Amino acid sequence: MPELPEVETVMRSLQKNLTGLAITGVTINLSKVIRLPGAEEFKSALTGRSIESFGRRGKYLLIHLSGGYTLVIHLRMTGRLVYADPGDELPRHTHVILQLDNGRELRFTDIRQFGRMILIPTESLGEAPELRDLGREPLEKGFTRDFLRKELRRRRTRLKALLLDQTFIAGLGNIYVDEALHRARLHPERLANSLNPREVTRIFHAIQEVLEEGINNRGTSFRDYVDGDGRSGNYQELLRVYSREGHPCPNCRKPINRIKVSGRSTYFCPCCQKP
DNA sequence: CGATTCCCCTGATAGC
DNA sequence: TGCTATCAGGGGAATC
C-alpha cells in the first residue's frame, strides 16, 4: 500500500526516467480514475505538454508539466505507475497510459480502481481539496517535536487514529504507523493527550526513522507495490510488527498481537507496547 | 469534536 | 474440487 516511502520511491524512479519528456498522447480505459477535468479534456490538456519536474505531498505524487499544469496522482491501495515499453505485455487493470515522445509510455494500473488522477493549474495546487487540508510533511522542517507535543496534548483520540489522520501528518499509513508505534514502545490505543514528554520524543523520532528506513529500502512491497521501474521494495523484510501476527517480537520474542483500531488491522507487541 | 459504519473494488484465502 | 463468505484497506461521506 503506497504510503510516503513508496510514493517517494515511485517519484524518484520516475524523475530519473521521465524528466524532460513530452506527452504525445493519452489513452483512458477507465475514465472514473480521472477526477478532474473530464476524460476528453484531460486528454487534450495533457497532450503536447512536457514533464518538467516531480514532487510529492503526503501520499500524493505530483508531476509538474509545462504550461503551468500539475498532474496529481494518488495510488491508494493497489495503484502502480510504471514506465514501460509499448511492446511490454500490458497488465490487466491498466486504466490510463501516457504516451511519451521517446517511444515509451507511463502506465497507470490499479486492480481495485481506488487510485485517482487530477489535472489542475500548478498555481491552484494549494487550494485543491485533495491537498489543501493535508497536515505537515513528517520529513520536513515544519515537523518538530514541539509541534507534535502541542498537537498531541490538544487531541482526545487514540494515538493510532491520530497518526493515520492525513490532516495531522501527511503520508503515514497503516504499515508505518504500526512500525513507528512499536519502535516508540507505545500502545496504539493510548490516548494522544496521555503521552509524557519522553514518550512524545520517542514517537517523534520513531516516525521519522521508520519513514527514512522505508525510503532507504525503496518501500514495502507487501502485495502490489512496485516503483516506476516495476521493481519491488525491500522494507517488508525489515518490518517488526506489521502483518506479523504470531511472529516473535524482535525485542522480547513474545508473539505479535493483532487488534482492530479505527477499523484498521493493528499489529503490536503486547509486552513492549503496554496500554 | 470524535467514533463508527458503509462504500468503492478485486483477488487472496478460509471455511465448508 | 469447487463454491461462497470474508477480509484487506485509503479516504470520503453519512450518521450518531
Short mmCIF file of C-alpha atoms (C1' of nucleotides) in Angstrom, two decimals:
data_model
loop_
_atom_site.label_atom_id
_atom_site.label_comp_id
_atom_site.label_asym_id
_atom_site.label_seq_id
_atom_site.Cartn_x
_atom_site.Cartn_y
_atom_site.Cartn_z
CA MET A 1 0.00 0.00 0.00
CA PRO A 2 1.74 3.09 -1.12
CA GLU A 3 2.46 5.33 1.84
CA LEU A 4 5.01 8.12 2.00
CA PRO A 5 8.14 5.99 1.42
CA GLU A 6 6.55 4.15 -1.51
CA VAL A 7 5.32 7.33 -3.18
CA GLU A 8 8.74 8.90 -2.65
CA THR A 9 10.37 5.87 -4.27
CA VAL A 10 8.00 5.96 -7.24
CA MET A 11 8.68 9.67 -7.59
CA ARG A 12 12.43 9.20 -7.64
CA SER A 13 12.30 6.42 -10.21
CA LEU A 14 10.02 8.41 -12.50
CA GLN A 15 12.11 11.53 -12.03
CA LYS A 16 15.15 9.69 -13.31
CA ASN A 17 13.38 8.38 -16.42
CA LEU A 18 10.72 10.87 -17.41
CA THR A 19 12.00 14.34 -16.66
CA GLY A 20 12.13 16.37 -19.87
CA LEU A 21 9.97 14.03 -21.92
CA ALA A 22 6.82 15.24 -23.66
CA ILE A 23 3.41 13.60 -23.61
CA THR A 24 2.33 12.78 -27.15
CA GLY A 25 -0.94 11.04 -26.39
CA VAL A 26 -3.22 9.72 -23.67
CA THR A 27 -5.25 6.50 -23.51
CA ILE A 28 -8.01 6.25 -20.93
CA ASN A 29 -9.54 2.84 -20.37
CA LEU A 30 -11.39 3.62 -17.14
CA SER A 31 -12.48 7.22 -17.02
CA LYS A 32 -13.59 7.25 -13.39
CA VAL A 33 -9.98 7.36 -12.24
CA ILE A 34 -9.75 10.82 -13.80
CA ARG A 35 -11.38 13.06 -11.24
CA LEU A 36 -10.73 16.40 -12.88
CA PRO A 37 -11.32 17.53 -15.55
CA GLY A 38 -13.47 15.25 -17.77
CA ALA A 39 -11.76 12.45 -19.67
CA GLU A 40 -11.68 14.23 -23.04
CA GLU A 41 -10.49 17.48 -21.55
CA PHE A 42 -7.89 15.58 -19.56
CA LYS A 43 -6.53 14.04 -22.75
CA SER A 44 -6.35 17.26 -24.70
CA ALA A 45 -4.92 19.21 -21.78
CA LEU A 46 -2.11 16.69 -21.26
CA THR A 47 -1.20 16.08 -24.88
CA GLY A 48 1.74 18.19 -26.01
CA ARG A 49 2.91 19.14 -22.54
CA SER A 50 6.35 18.20 -21.30
CA ILE A 51 7.24 16.78 -17.93
CA GLU A 52 9.29 19.39 -16.10
CA SER A 53 9.69 18.07 -12.58
CA PHE A 54 8.28 15.85 -9.88
CA GLY A 55 7.10 16.37 -6.34
CA ARG A 56 5.28 14.66 -3.51
CA ARG A 57 2.82 15.87 -0.92
CA GLY A 58 1.90 13.23 1.64
CA LYS A 59 0.86 10.21 -0.40
CA TYR A 60 0.17 12.32 -3.49
CA LEU A 61 2.59 12.23 -6.40
CA LEU A 62 2.92 15.50 -8.31
CA ILE A 63 4.03 15.68 -11.93
CA HIS A 64 4.67 19.27 -12.91
CA LEU A 65 4.06 19.92 -16.59
CA SER A 66 4.89 22.73 -18.96
CA GLY A 67 2.31 25.46 -19.28
CA GLY A 68 1.62 25.63 -15.57
CA TYR A 69 -0.27 22.41 -15.01
CA THR A 70 0.32 19.65 -12.49
CA LEU A 71 -0.86 16.07 -12.66
CA VAL A 72 -1.75 14.90 -9.15
CA ILE A 73 -1.91 11.15 -8.59
CA HIS A 74 -2.96 9.08 -5.59
CA LEU A 75 -2.22 5.35 -5.80
CA ARG A 76 -4.45 4.43 -2.84
CA MET A 77 -4.20 0.68 -2.25
CA THR A 78 -3.09 -1.09 -5.38
CA GLY A 79 -2.16 1.64 -7.84
CA ARG A 80 1.03 1.38 -9.86
CA LEU A 81 2.78 3.83 -12.13
CA VAL A 82 5.26 2.08 -14.36
CA TYR A 83 7.49 3.37 -17.13
CA ALA A 84 7.31 0.73 -19.84
CA ASP A 85 7.83 -0.07 -23.46
CA PRO A 86 4.65 -0.28 -25.56
CA GLY A 87 5.81 -3.75 -26.57
CA ASP A 88 5.84 -4.95 -22.96
CA GLU A 89 2.82 -7.04 -22.06
CA LEU A 90 0.04 -4.77 -20.85
CA PRO A 91 -1.04 -5.73 -17.33
CA ARG A 92 -4.72 -6.27 -16.57
CA HIS A 93 -6.37 -3.27 -14.94
CA THR A 94 -4.27 -0.72 -16.82
CA HIS A 95 -6.56 2.28 -16.75
CA VAL A 96 -4.50 5.16 -18.14
CA ILE A 97 -1.49 5.29 -20.45
CA LEU A 98 0.57 8.39 -21.23
CA GLN A 99 2.49 8.04 -24.48
CA LEU A 100 5.88 9.75 -24.41
CA ASP A 101 7.98 11.31 -27.15
CA ASN A 102 10.81 8.80 -26.71
CA GLY A 103 8.54 5.99 -27.83
CA ARG A 104 7.93 4.69 -24.33
CA GLU A 105 4.94 5.15 -22.03
CA LEU A 106 3.80 5.65 -18.46
CA ARG A 107 1.12 3.19 -17.37
CA PHE A 108 -1.30 3.60 -14.52
CA THR A 109 -2.51 0.20 -13.34
CA ASP A 110 -4.82 -0.33 -10.38
CA ILE A 111 -6.53 -3.60 -9.52
CA ARG A 112 -9.03 -2.13 -7.08
CA GLN A 113 -9.72 1.03 -9.03
CA PHE A 114 -9.33 3.26 -5.98
CA GLY A 115 -6.47 5.36 -7.35
CA ARG A 116 -7.17 8.83 -8.70
CA MET A 117 -5.71 11.38 -11.10
CA ILE A 118 -6.38 15.10 -11.13
CA LEU A 119 -5.02 17.69 -13.53
CA ILE A 120 -5.00 21.21 -12.12
CA PRO A 121 -3.19 24.50 -12.64
CA THR A 122 0.01 24.47 -10.61
CA GLU A 123 -0.82 27.82 -9.08
CA SER A 124 -4.01 26.45 -7.55
CA LEU A 125 -2.40 23.32 -6.09
CA GLY A 126 -2.69 24.85 -2.65
CA GLU A 127 -6.46 25.24 -2.96
CA ALA A 128 -7.13 21.80 -4.41
CA PRO A 129 -9.42 19.98 -1.94
CA GLU A 130 -7.21 16.89 -2.10
CA LEU A 131 -4.10 18.78 -0.98
CA ARG A 132 -5.48 21.77 0.88
CA ASP A 133 -6.17 20.04 4.18
CA LEU A 134 -3.08 17.86 4.36
CA GLY A 135 -1.03 18.10 7.53
CA ARG A 136 2.70 18.50 7.91
CA GLU A 137 5.31 16.60 6.00
CA PRO A 138 6.95 14.37 8.61
CA LEU A 139 10.37 14.54 6.99
CA GLU A 140 10.44 18.29 6.55
CA LYS A 141 11.49 21.07 8.87
CA GLY A 142 7.94 22.01 9.82
CA PHE A 143 7.56 18.72 11.67
CA THR A 144 9.10 19.40 15.03
CA ARG A 145 8.93 17.75 18.39
CA ASP A 146 7.30 20.87 19.75
CA PHE A 147 4.58 20.79 17.10
CA LEU A 148 3.92 17.13 17.87
CA ARG A 149 3.84 17.73 21.62
CA LYS A 150 1.31 20.56 21.35
CA GLU A 151 -0.93 18.73 18.91
CA LEU A 152 -0.92 15.51 20.92
CA ARG A 153 -1.88 17.42 24.03
CA ARG A 154 -4.79 19.05 22.21
CA ARG A 155 -6.30 15.89 20.70
CA ARG A 156 -8.55 13.49 22.51
CA THR A 157 -8.28 10.48 20.27
CA ARG A 158 -6.34 7.28 20.12
CA LEU A 159 -2.76 7.58 19.05
CA LYS A 160 -3.10 5.29 16.06
CA ALA A 161 -6.17 7.09 14.71
CA LEU A 162 -4.38 10.41 15.00
CA LEU A 163 -1.22 9.23 13.26
CA LEU A 164 -3.34 7.91 10.39
CA ASP A 165 -5.11 11.26 10.06
CA GLN A 166 -3.74 12.88 6.89
CA THR A 167 -4.81 16.32 8.05
CA PHE A 168 -2.46 15.93 11.00
CA ILE A 169 0.61 14.31 9.45
CA ALA A 170 0.64 13.68 5.70
CA GLY A 171 1.94 10.37 4.43
CA LEU A 172 1.68 7.84 7.23
CA GLY A 173 -0.47 4.77 6.59
CA ASN A 174 -1.23 1.54 8.36
CA ILE A 175 2.18 -0.07 7.92
CA TYR A 176 4.40 2.78 9.07
CA VAL A 177 2.12 3.82 11.92
CA ASP A 178 2.29 0.33 13.42
CA GLU A 179 6.05 0.22 12.93
CA ALA A 180 6.53 3.65 14.49
CA LEU A 181 4.35 2.81 17.50
CA HIS A 182 6.29 -0.39 18.10
CA ARG A 183 9.58 1.41 17.84
CA ALA A 184 8.35 4.04 20.29
CA ARG A 185 7.01 1.28 22.58
CA LEU A 186 3.56 2.88 22.64
CA HIS A 187 0.24 1.06 22.59
CA PRO A 188 -1.88 2.05 19.55
CA GLU A 189 -4.92 2.73 21.74
CA ARG A 190 -3.17 5.15 24.06
CA LEU A 191 -4.95 8.48 24.10
CA ALA A 192 -2.97 11.13 22.27
CA ASN A 193 -3.08 13.55 25.19
CA SER A 194 -1.79 10.97 27.66
CA LEU A 195 1.81 10.89 26.44
CA ASN A 196 4.53 12.16 28.74
CA PRO A 197 7.42 14.21 27.32
CA ARG A 198 9.72 11.23 26.92
CA GLU A 199 7.02 9.33 25.05
CA VAL A 200 6.47 12.29 22.75
CA THR A 201 10.16 12.31 21.99
CA ARG A 202 10.10 8.61 21.25
CA ILE A 203 7.20 8.73 18.81
CA PHE A 204 8.63 11.86 17.18
CA HIS A 205 11.88 10.11 16.36
CA ALA A 206 10.24 6.78 15.57
CA ILE A 207 8.03 8.32 12.88
CA GLN A 208 11.00 9.82 11.09
CA GLU A 209 13.14 6.72 11.49
CA VAL A 210 10.63 4.28 10.02
CA LEU A 211 9.90 6.59 7.09
CA GLU A 212 13.59 7.11 6.37
CA GLU A 213 14.30 3.42 6.62
CA GLY A 214 11.36 2.75 4.34
CA ILE A 215 12.72 5.16 1.73
CA ASN A 216 16.24 3.79 2.07
CA ASN A 217 14.88 0.32 1.38
CA ARG A 218 12.77 1.54 -1.54
CA GLY A 219 9.47 0.95 0.18
CA THR A 220 7.45 -2.00 1.38
CA SER A 221 6.22 -4.46 -1.25
CA PHE A 222 3.67 -6.21 0.86
CA ARG A 223 1.37 -7.07 -2.04
CA ASP A 224 1.09 -4.88 -5.07
CA TYR A 225 3.56 -2.09 -4.68
CA VAL A 226 6.35 -1.61 -7.22
CA ASP A 227 8.29 1.53 -8.17
CA GLY A 228 8.30 3.32 -11.51
CA ASP A 229 10.67 0.73 -12.95
CA GLY A 230 8.42 -2.14 -11.85
CA ARG A 231 10.86 -3.08 -9.07
CA SER A 232 9.70 -4.26 -5.67
CA GLY A 233 10.87 -2.63 -2.47
CA ASN A 234 12.68 -4.38 0.35
CA TYR A 235 11.30 -2.94 3.56
CA GLN A 236 8.80 -5.80 4.02
CA GLU A 237 11.80 -7.85 5.14
CA LEU A 238 12.56 -5.37 7.91
CA LEU A 239 9.04 -4.91 9.30
CA ARG A 240 8.95 -5.65 13.01
CA VAL A 241 5.21 -5.95 13.61
CA TYR A 242 3.07 -5.18 10.56
CA SER A 243 1.46 -8.31 9.13
CA ARG A 244 3.43 -10.42 11.58
CA GLU A 245 0.69 -11.71 13.86
CA GLY A 246 2.01 -14.60 15.93
CA HIS A 247 5.63 -13.98 14.97
CA PRO A 248 8.06 -13.17 17.78
CA CYS A 249 8.64 -9.53 18.65
CA PRO A 250 12.24 -8.64 17.70
CA ASN A 251 12.72 -7.09 21.14
CA CYS A 252 11.20 -9.59 23.56
CA ARG A 253 10.31 -12.65 21.44
CA LYS A 254 6.68 -12.61 22.62
CA PRO A 255 4.16 -13.14 19.81
CA ILE A 256 2.87 -10.11 17.95
CA ASN A 257 -0.80 -9.42 18.53
CA ARG A 258 -3.43 -8.13 16.11
CA ILE A 259 -6.44 -6.00 17.00
CA LYS A 260 -8.75 -3.54 15.22
CA VAL A 261 -8.20 0.14 15.86
CA SER A 262 -10.27 2.70 13.93
CA GLY A 263 -11.34 -0.04 11.59
CA ARG A 264 -7.77 -0.97 10.68
CA SER A 265 -5.81 -4.10 11.41
CA THR A 266 -3.28 -3.11 14.03
CA TYR A 267 -0.20 -5.13 14.91
CA PHE A 268 1.69 -4.59 18.14
CA CYS A 269 3.66 -6.34 20.83
CA PRO A 270 1.54 -6.70 23.98
CA CYS A 271 4.71 -6.89 26.05
CA CYS A 272 6.70 -3.94 24.66
CA GLN A 273 3.65 -1.75 23.99
CA LYS A 274 1.62 -1.79 27.19
CA PRO A 275 -1.64 0.22 27.39
"C1'" DC B 1 -15.33 17.24 18.44
"C1'" DG B 2 -14.73 12.02 17.89
"C1'" DA B 3 -16.25 7.25 16.89
"C1'" DT B 4 -18.41 4.11 13.85
"C1'" DT B 5 -20.08 2.28 9.65
"C1'" DC B 6 -20.58 2.00 4.88
"C1'" DC B 7 -18.85 2.40 0.34
"C1'" DC B 8 -15.77 1.89 -3.50
"C1'" DC B 9 -13.31 -2.69 -5.79
"C1'" DT B 10 -10.74 -7.15 -6.95
"C1'" DG B 11 -8.32 -11.01 -5.57
"C1'" DA B 12 -6.50 -13.99 -1.99
"C1'" DT B 13 -7.81 -17.01 1.39
"C1'" DA B 14 -10.61 -19.52 4.72
"C1'" DG B 15 -14.29 -22.49 5.56
"C1'" DC B 16 -17.40 -25.90 4.22
"C1'" DT C 1 -12.74 -29.81 -6.23
"C1'" DG C 2 -15.47 -26.00 -6.18
"C1'" DC C 3 -18.36 -22.92 -4.20
"C1'" DT C 4 -19.30 -18.87 -1.15
"C1'" DA C 5 -18.25 -15.73 2.58
"C1'" DT C 6 -14.89 -12.87 4.46
"C1'" DC C 7 -11.20 -9.85 4.54
"C1'" DA C 8 -7.70 -6.44 3.02
"C1'" DG C 9 -7.58 -1.06 3.19
"C1'" DG C 10 -7.13 4.92 1.95
"C1'" DG C 11 -10.15 8.12 2.09
"C1'" DG C 12 -14.63 10.25 1.79
"C1'" DA C 13 -19.41 10.52 3.23
"C1'" DA C 14 -23.01 9.79 6.35
"C1'" DT C 15 -24.66 9.08 10.96
"C1'" DC C 16 -24.76 9.04 15.92
#
